[in-house]
mmCIF file of C-alpha atoms in Angstrom:
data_model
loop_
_atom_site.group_PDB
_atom_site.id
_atom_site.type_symbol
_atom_site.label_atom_id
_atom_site.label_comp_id
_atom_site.label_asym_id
_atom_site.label_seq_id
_atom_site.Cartn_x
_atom_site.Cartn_y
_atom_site.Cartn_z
ATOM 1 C CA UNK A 3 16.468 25.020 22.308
ATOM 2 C CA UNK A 4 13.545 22.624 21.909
ATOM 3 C CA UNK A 5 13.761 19.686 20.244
ATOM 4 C CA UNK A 6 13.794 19.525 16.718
ATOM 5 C CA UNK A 7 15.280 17.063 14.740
ATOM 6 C CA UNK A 8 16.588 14.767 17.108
ATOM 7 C CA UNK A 9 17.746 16.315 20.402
ATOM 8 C CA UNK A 10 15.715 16.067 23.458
ATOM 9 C CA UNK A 11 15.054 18.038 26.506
ATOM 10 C CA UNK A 12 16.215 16.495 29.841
ATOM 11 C CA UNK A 13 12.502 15.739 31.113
ATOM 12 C CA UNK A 14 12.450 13.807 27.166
ATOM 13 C CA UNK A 15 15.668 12.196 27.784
ATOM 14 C CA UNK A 16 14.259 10.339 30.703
ATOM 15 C CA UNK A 17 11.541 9.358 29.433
ATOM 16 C CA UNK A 18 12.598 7.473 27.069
ATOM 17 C CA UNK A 19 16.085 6.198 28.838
ATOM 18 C CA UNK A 20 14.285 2.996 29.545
ATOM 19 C CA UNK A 21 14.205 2.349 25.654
ATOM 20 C CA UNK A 22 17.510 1.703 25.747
ATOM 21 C CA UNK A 23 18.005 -2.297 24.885
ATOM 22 C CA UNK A 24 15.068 -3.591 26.566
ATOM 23 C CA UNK A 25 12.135 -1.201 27.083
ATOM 24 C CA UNK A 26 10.026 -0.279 23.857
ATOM 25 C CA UNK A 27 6.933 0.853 22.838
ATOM 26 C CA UNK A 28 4.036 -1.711 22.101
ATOM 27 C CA UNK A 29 1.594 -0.420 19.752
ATOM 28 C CA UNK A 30 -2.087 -1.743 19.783
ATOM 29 C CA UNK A 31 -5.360 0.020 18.299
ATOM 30 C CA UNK A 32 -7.522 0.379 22.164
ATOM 31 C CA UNK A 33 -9.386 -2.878 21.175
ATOM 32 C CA UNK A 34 -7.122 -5.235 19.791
ATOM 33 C CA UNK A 35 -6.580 -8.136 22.095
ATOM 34 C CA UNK A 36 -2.389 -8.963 22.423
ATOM 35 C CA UNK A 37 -3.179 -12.579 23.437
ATOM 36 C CA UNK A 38 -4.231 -12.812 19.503
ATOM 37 C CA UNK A 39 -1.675 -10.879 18.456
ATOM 38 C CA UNK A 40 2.084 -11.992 16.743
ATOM 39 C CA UNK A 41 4.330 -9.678 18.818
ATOM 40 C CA UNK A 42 6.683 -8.166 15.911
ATOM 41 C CA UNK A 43 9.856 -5.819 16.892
ATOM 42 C CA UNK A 44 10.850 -3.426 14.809
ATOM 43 C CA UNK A 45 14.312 -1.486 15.669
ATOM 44 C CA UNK A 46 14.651 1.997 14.372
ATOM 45 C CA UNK A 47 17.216 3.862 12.991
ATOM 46 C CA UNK A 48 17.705 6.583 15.532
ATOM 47 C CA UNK A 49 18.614 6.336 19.615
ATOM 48 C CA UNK A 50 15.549 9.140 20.201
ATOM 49 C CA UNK A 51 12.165 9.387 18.462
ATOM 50 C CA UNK A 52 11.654 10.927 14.719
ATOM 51 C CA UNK A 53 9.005 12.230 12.817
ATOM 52 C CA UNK A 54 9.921 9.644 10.070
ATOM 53 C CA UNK A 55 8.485 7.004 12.152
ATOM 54 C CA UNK A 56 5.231 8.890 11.997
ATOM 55 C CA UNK A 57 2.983 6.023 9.436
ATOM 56 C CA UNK A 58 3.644 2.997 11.757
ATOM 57 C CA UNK A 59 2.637 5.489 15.056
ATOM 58 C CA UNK A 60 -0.634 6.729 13.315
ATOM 59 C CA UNK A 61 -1.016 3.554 11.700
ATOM 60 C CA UNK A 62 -1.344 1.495 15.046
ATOM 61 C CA UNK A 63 -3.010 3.811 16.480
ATOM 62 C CA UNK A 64 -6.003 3.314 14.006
ATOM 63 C CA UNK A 65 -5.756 -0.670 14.383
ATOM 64 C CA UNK A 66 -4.014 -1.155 10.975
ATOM 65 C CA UNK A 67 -1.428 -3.370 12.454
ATOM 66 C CA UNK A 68 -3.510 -5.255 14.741
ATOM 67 C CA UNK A 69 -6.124 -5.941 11.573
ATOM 68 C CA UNK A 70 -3.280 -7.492 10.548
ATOM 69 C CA UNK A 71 -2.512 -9.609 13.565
ATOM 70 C CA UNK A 72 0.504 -8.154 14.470
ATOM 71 C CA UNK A 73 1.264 -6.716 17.940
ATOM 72 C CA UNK A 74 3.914 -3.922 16.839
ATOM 73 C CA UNK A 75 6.791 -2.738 19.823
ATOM 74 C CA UNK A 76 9.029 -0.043 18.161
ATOM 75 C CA UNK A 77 12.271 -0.490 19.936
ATOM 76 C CA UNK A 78 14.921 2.503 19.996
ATOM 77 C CA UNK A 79 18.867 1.847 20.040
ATOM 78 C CA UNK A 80 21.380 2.775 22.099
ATOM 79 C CA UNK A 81 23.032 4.386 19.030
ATOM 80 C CA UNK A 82 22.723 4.572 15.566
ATOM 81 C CA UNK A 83 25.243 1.672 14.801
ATOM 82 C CA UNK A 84 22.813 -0.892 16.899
ATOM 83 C CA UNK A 85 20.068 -1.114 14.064
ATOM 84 C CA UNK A 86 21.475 -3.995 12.295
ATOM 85 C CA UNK A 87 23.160 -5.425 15.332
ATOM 86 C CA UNK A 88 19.627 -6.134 16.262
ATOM 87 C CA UNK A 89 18.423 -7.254 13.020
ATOM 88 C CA UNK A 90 20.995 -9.676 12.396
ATOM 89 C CA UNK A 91 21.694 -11.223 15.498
ATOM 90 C CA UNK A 92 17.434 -11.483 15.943
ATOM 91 C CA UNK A 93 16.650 -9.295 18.382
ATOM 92 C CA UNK A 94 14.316 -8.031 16.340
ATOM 93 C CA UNK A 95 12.510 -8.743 13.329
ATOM 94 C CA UNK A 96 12.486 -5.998 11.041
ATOM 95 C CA UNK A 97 14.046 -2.733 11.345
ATOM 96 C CA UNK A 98 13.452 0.946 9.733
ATOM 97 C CA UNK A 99 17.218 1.829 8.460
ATOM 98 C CA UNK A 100 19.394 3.686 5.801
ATOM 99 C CA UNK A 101 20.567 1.684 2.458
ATOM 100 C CA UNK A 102 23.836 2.018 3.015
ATOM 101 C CA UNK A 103 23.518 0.315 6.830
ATOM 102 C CA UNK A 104 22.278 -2.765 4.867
ATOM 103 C CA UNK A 105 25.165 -2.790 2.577
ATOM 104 C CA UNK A 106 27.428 -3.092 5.045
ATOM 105 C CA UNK A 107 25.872 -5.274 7.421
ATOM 106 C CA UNK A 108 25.994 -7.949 4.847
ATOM 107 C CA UNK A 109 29.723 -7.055 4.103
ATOM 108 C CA UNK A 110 29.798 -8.558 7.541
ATOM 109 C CA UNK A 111 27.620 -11.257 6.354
ATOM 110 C CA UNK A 112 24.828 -10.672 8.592
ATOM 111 C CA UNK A 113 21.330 -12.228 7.633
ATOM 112 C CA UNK A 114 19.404 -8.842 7.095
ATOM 113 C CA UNK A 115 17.811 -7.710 3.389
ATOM 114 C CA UNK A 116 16.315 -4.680 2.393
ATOM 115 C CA UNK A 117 12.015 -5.485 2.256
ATOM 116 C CA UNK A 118 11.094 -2.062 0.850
ATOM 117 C CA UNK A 119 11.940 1.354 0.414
ATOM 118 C CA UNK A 120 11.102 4.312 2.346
ATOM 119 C CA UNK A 121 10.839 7.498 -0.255
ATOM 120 C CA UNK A 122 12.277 7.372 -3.587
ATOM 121 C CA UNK A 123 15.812 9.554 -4.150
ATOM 122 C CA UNK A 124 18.511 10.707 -2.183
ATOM 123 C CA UNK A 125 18.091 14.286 -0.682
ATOM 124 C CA UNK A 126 21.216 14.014 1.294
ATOM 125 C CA UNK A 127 23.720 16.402 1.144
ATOM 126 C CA UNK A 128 26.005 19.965 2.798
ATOM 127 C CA UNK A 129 24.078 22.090 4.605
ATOM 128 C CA UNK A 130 25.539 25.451 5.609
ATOM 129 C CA UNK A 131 24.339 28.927 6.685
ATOM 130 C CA UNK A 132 22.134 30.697 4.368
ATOM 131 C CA UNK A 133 24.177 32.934 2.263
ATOM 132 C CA UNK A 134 27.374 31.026 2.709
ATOM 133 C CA UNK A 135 26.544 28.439 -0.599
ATOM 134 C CA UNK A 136 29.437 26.040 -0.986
ATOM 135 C CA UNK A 137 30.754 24.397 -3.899
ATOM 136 C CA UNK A 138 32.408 21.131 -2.624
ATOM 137 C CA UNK A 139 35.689 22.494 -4.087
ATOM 138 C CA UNK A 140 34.949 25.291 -1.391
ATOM 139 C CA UNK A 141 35.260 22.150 1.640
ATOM 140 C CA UNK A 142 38.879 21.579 1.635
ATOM 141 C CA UNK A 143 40.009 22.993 5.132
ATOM 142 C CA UNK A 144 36.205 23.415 6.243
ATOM 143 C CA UNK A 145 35.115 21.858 9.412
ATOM 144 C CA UNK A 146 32.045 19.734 9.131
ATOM 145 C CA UNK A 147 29.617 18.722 11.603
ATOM 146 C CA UNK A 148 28.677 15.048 10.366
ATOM 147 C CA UNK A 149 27.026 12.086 12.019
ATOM 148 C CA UNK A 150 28.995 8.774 12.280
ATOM 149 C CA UNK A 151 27.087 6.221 10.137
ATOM 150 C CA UNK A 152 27.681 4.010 7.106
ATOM 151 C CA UNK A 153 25.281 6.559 5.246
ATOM 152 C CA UNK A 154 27.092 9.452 6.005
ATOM 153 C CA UNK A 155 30.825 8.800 5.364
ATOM 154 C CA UNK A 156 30.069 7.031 2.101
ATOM 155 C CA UNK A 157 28.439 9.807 0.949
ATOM 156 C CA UNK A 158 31.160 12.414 2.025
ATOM 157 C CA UNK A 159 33.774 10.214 0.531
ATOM 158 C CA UNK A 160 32.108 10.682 -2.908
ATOM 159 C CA UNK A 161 30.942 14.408 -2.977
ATOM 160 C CA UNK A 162 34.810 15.252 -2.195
ATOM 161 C CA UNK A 163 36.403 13.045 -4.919
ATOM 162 C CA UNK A 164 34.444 14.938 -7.436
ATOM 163 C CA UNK A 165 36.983 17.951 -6.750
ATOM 164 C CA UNK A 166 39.364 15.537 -6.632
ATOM 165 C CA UNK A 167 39.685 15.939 -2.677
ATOM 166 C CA UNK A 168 39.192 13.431 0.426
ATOM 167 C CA UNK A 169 38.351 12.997 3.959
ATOM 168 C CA UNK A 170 41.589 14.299 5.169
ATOM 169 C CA UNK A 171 41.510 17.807 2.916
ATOM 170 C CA UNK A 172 38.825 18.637 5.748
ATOM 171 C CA UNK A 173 38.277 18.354 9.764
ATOM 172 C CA UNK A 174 35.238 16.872 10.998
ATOM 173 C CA UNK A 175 33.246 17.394 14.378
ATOM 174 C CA UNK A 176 30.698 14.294 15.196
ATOM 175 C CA UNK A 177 27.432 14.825 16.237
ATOM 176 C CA UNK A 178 25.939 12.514 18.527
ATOM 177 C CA UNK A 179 22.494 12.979 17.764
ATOM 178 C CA UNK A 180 22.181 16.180 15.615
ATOM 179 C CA UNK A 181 24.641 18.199 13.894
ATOM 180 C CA UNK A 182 22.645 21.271 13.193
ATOM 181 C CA UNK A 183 23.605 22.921 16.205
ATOM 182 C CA UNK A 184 27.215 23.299 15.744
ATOM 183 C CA UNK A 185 26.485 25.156 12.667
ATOM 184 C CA UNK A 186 23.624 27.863 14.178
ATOM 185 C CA UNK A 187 26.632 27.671 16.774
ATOM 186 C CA UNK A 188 29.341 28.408 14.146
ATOM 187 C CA UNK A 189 31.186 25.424 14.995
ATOM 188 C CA UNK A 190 31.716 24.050 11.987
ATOM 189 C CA UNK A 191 31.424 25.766 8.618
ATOM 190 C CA UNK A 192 29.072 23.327 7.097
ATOM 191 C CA UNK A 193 26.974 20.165 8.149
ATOM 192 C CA UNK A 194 25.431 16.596 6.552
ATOM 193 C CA UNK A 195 22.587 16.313 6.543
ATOM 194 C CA UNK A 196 19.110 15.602 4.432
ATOM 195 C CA UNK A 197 16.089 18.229 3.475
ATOM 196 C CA UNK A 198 13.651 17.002 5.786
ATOM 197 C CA UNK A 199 15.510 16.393 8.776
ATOM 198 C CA UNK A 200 18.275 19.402 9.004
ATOM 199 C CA UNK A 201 16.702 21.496 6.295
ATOM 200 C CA UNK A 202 13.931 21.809 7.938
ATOM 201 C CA UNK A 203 15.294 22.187 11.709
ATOM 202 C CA UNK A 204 17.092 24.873 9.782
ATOM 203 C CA UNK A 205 14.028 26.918 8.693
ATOM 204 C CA UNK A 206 12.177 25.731 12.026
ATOM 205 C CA UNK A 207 14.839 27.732 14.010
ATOM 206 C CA UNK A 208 15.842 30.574 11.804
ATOM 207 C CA UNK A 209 13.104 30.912 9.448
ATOM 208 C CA UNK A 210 15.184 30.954 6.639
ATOM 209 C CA UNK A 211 16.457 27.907 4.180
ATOM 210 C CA UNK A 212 19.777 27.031 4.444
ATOM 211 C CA UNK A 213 22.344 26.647 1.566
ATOM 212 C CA UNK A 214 22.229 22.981 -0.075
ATOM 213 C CA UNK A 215 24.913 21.090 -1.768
ATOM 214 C CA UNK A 216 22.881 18.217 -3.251
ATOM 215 C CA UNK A 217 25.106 14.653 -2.932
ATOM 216 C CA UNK A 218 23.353 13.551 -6.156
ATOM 217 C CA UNK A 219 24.777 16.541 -8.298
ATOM 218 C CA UNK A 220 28.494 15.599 -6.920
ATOM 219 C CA UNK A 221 27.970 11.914 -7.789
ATOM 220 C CA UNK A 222 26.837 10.221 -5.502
ATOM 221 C CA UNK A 223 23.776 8.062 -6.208
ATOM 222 C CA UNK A 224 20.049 9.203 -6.696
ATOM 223 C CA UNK A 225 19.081 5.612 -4.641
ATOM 224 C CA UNK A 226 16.416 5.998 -1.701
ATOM 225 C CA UNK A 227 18.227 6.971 2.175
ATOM 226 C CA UNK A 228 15.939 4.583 4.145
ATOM 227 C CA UNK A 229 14.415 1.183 4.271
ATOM 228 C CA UNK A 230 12.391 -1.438 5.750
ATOM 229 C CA UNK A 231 14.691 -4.599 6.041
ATOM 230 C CA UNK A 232 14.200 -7.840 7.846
ATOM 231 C CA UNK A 233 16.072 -10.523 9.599
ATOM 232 C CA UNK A 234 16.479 -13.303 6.768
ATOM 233 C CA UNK A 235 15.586 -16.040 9.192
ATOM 234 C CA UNK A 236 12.975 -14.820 10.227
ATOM 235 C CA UNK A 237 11.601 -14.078 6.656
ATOM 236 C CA UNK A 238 11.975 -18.330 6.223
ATOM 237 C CA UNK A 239 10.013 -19.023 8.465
ATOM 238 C CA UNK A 240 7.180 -15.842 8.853
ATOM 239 C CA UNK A 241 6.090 -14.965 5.107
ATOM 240 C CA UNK A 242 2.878 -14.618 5.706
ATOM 241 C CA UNK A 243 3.466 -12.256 9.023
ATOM 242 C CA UNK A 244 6.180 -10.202 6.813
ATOM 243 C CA UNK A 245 3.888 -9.838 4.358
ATOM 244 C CA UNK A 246 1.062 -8.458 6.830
ATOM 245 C CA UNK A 247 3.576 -5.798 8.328
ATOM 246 C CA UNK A 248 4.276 -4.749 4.839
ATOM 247 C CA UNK A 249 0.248 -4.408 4.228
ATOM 248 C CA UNK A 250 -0.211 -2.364 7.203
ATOM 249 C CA UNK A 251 2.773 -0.231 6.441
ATOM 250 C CA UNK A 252 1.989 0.477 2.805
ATOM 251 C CA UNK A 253 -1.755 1.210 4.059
ATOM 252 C CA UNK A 254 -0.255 3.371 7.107
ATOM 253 C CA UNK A 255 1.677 5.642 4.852
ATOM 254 C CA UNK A 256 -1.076 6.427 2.610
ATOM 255 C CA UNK A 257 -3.132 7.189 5.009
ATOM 256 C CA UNK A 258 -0.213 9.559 7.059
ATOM 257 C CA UNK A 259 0.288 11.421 3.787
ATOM 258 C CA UNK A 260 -3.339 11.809 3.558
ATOM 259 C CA UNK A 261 -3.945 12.882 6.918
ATOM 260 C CA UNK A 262 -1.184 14.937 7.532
ATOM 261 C CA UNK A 263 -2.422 17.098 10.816
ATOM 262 C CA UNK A 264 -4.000 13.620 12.183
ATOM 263 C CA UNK A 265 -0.360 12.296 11.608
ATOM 264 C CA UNK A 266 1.217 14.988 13.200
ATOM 265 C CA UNK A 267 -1.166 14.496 16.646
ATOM 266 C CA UNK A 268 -0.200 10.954 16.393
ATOM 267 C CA UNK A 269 3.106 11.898 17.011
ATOM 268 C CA UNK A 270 2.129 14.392 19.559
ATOM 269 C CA UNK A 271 0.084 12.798 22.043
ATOM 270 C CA UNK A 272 2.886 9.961 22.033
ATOM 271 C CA UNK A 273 5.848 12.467 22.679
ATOM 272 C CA UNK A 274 3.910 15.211 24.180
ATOM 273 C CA UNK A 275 6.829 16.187 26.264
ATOM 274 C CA UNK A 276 9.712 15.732 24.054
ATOM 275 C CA UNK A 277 8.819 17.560 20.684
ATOM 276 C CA UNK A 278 8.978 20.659 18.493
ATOM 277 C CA UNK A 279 5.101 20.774 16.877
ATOM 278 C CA UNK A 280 6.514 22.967 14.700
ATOM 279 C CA UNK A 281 9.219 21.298 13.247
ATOM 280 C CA UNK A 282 7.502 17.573 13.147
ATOM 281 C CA UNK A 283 4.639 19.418 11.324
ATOM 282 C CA UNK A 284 6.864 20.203 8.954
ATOM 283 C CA UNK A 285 9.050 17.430 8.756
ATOM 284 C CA UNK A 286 6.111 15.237 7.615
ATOM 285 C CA UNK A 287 4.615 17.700 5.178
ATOM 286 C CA UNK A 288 7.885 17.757 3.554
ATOM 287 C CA UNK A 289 8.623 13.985 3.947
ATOM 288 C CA UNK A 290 5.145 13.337 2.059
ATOM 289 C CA UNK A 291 6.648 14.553 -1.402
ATOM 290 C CA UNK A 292 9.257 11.805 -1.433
ATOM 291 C CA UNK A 293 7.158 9.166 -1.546
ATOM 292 C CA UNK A 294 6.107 9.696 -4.687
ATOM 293 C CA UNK A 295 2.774 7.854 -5.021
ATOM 294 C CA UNK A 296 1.724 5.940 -1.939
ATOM 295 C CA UNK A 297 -0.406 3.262 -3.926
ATOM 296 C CA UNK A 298 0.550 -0.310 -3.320
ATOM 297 C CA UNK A 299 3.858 0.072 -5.177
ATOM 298 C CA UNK A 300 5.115 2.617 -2.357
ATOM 299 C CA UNK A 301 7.696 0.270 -0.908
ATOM 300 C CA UNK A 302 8.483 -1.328 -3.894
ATOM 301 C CA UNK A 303 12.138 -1.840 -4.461
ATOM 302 C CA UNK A 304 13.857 -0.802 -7.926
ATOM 303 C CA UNK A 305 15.950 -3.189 -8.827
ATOM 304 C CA UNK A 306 17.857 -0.198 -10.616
ATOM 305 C CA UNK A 307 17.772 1.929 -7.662
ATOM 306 C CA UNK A 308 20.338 -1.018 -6.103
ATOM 307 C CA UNK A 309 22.374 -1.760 -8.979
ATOM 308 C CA UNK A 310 23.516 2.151 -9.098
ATOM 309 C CA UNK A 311 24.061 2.038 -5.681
ATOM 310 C CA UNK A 312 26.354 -0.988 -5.675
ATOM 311 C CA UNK A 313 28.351 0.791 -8.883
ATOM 312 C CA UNK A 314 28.851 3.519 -6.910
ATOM 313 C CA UNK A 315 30.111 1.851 -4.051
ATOM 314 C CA UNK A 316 32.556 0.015 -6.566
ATOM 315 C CA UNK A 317 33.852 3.295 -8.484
ATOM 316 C CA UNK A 318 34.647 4.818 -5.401
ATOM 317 C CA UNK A 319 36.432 2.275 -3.683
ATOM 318 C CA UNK A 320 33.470 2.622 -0.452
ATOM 319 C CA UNK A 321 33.887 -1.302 0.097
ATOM 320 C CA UNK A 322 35.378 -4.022 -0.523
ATOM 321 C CA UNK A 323 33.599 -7.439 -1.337
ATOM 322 C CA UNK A 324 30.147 -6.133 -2.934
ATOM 323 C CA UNK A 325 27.488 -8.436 -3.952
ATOM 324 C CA UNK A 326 25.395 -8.252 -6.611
ATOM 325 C CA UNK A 327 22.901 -5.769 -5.951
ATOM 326 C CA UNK A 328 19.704 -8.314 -6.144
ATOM 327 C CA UNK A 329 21.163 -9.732 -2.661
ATOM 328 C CA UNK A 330 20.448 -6.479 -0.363
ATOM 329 C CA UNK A 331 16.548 -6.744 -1.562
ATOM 330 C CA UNK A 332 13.875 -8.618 -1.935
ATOM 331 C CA UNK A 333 10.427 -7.461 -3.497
ATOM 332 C CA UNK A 334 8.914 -11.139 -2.543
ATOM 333 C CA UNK A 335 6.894 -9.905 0.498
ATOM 334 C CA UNK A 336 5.194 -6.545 -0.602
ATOM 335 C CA UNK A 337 1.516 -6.367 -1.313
ATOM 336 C CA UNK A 338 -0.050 -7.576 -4.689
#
């Protein structure tokens, strides 16, 4: 199988094996100089390379980083619990991640805060074969491919106490990188997943949708998956240079969902060798959508967007020790 979502081929897998903890990927426009350039690392949220991370690829290719005068390495983890590590022990200084991750890094009281928002709603949910539509009363003694993240089980926890079941009314098979797989296998009855990740490596591969048990319908909260956050000490002391990334991210994204096919080749020549064209093509043309508008409001944090979030996280019993929702964001660094 190619890669789609997020597994690679071998030659792919060595490529980027150097990624791990110390080599990234510095991205300049051809003439910016890097002696005049603030060298800014930004962790991702994923151990291999994703479509999602298509504005800040196309946008520093076209210089809209170093415009700003930021020098911008994208750094890949080791796994997908590493994000914050990095962010809140300042290995890096701002990191693409999930909600959720941020909510419980600071249950851990690490320095990290959510910066802005990456689409606007939750499209999370059970995938399974199409045909075979679940209800979630329909789970209990289904296997489920899932991933192992923050995200993921506090989701999973909620869509099964709406039927009044819970994690141990099913069995669960983790995926290390993508779970789709073990269900075009028929390893698992149903998987986690979100529409334009799975979804779509499910019509990339079979050509047909999948079934979709939406999270939001099941009660979990209609709150944004993904997010730019930041290392809170670094935010002291680098306003200005925060505010610059978030510039030439809010200006990269609008001009990704613009330029959709000059987004795509972005991504392309980058990972020529470790990539399904077909499935990042449409990965990004249905990532677009959830944006919403991409006007200088794009990343803008809603305030109510958190505070459902956190009253979720209460009413199902996810964590212990919440804050109040305005201390996982801040809206002070986004463009005027």
């Amino acid at each position: 199988m190619k890669l789609l979502r997020r597994t690679f081929i071998a030659t792919a897998t060595a490529a980027v094996s150097a990624a791990i903890f110390t080599c990234s990927t510095a991205l300049l426009a051809p003439s910016a100089n890097a002696q005049d350039l603030t060298k800014l690392t930004f962790i991702q949220e994923w151990p291999t390379p994703d479509g999602f991370w298509i504005p800040w690829i196309l946008g520093s290719d076209k210089g809209f980083y170093s415009e700003e005068g930021i020098e911008l390495e994208i750094v890949t983890p080791p796994t997908v619990a590493d994000t914050m590590k990095f962010l809140g022990t300042g290995r890096a200084e701002v990191a693409f991640t999930t909600s959720m991750d941020i909510v419980f890094a600071k249950s851990q009281e690490a320095p990290v805060v959510a910066i802005g928002r990456y689409g606007r709603g939750n499209n999370w949910g059970i995938l399974s074969a199409t045909g075979d539509k679940l209800s979630v009363a329909d789970l209990k003694g289904k296997t489920l491919g899932i991933y192992n993240d923050a995200w993921t089980m506090a989701q999973l926890e909620m869509i099964l106490s709406d039927a009044g079941l819970s994690m141990e009314d099913i069995k669960t098979v983790a995926a290390s990188d993508d779970t789709v797989p073990l269900l075009l296998q028929k390893r698992v009855d149903a998987v986690t997943g979100i529409t334009n990740a799975e979804g779509t490596e499910i019509v990339t591969v079979t050509g047909k949708a999948g079934e979709f048990l939406p999270a939001i319908e099941h009660g979990a909260p209609n709150t944004p998956i993904f997010a730019l956050a930041a290392n809170m000490g670094w935010l002291a002391k680098n306003p200005d240079t925060a505010k610059a990334f978030l510039r030439a991210t809010t200006k990269s994204i609008a001009y990704s969902a613009a330029h959709p096919e000059e987004a795509v080749e972005a991504f392309a020549k980058r990972y020529a060798k470790a990539y399904d064209p077909a499935f990042i093509k449409q990965q990004w043309l249905d990532t677009i959508p959830l944006f919403g508008t991409t006007d200088n409001k794009a990343l803008l944090n809603d305030a109510k967007d958190w505070e459902t979030l956190v009253a979720a996280l209460a009413k199902f019993k996810v964590l212990d020790g919440l804050l109040p929702a305005t201390d996982y964001f801040t809206n002070d660094y986004l463009p005027e």
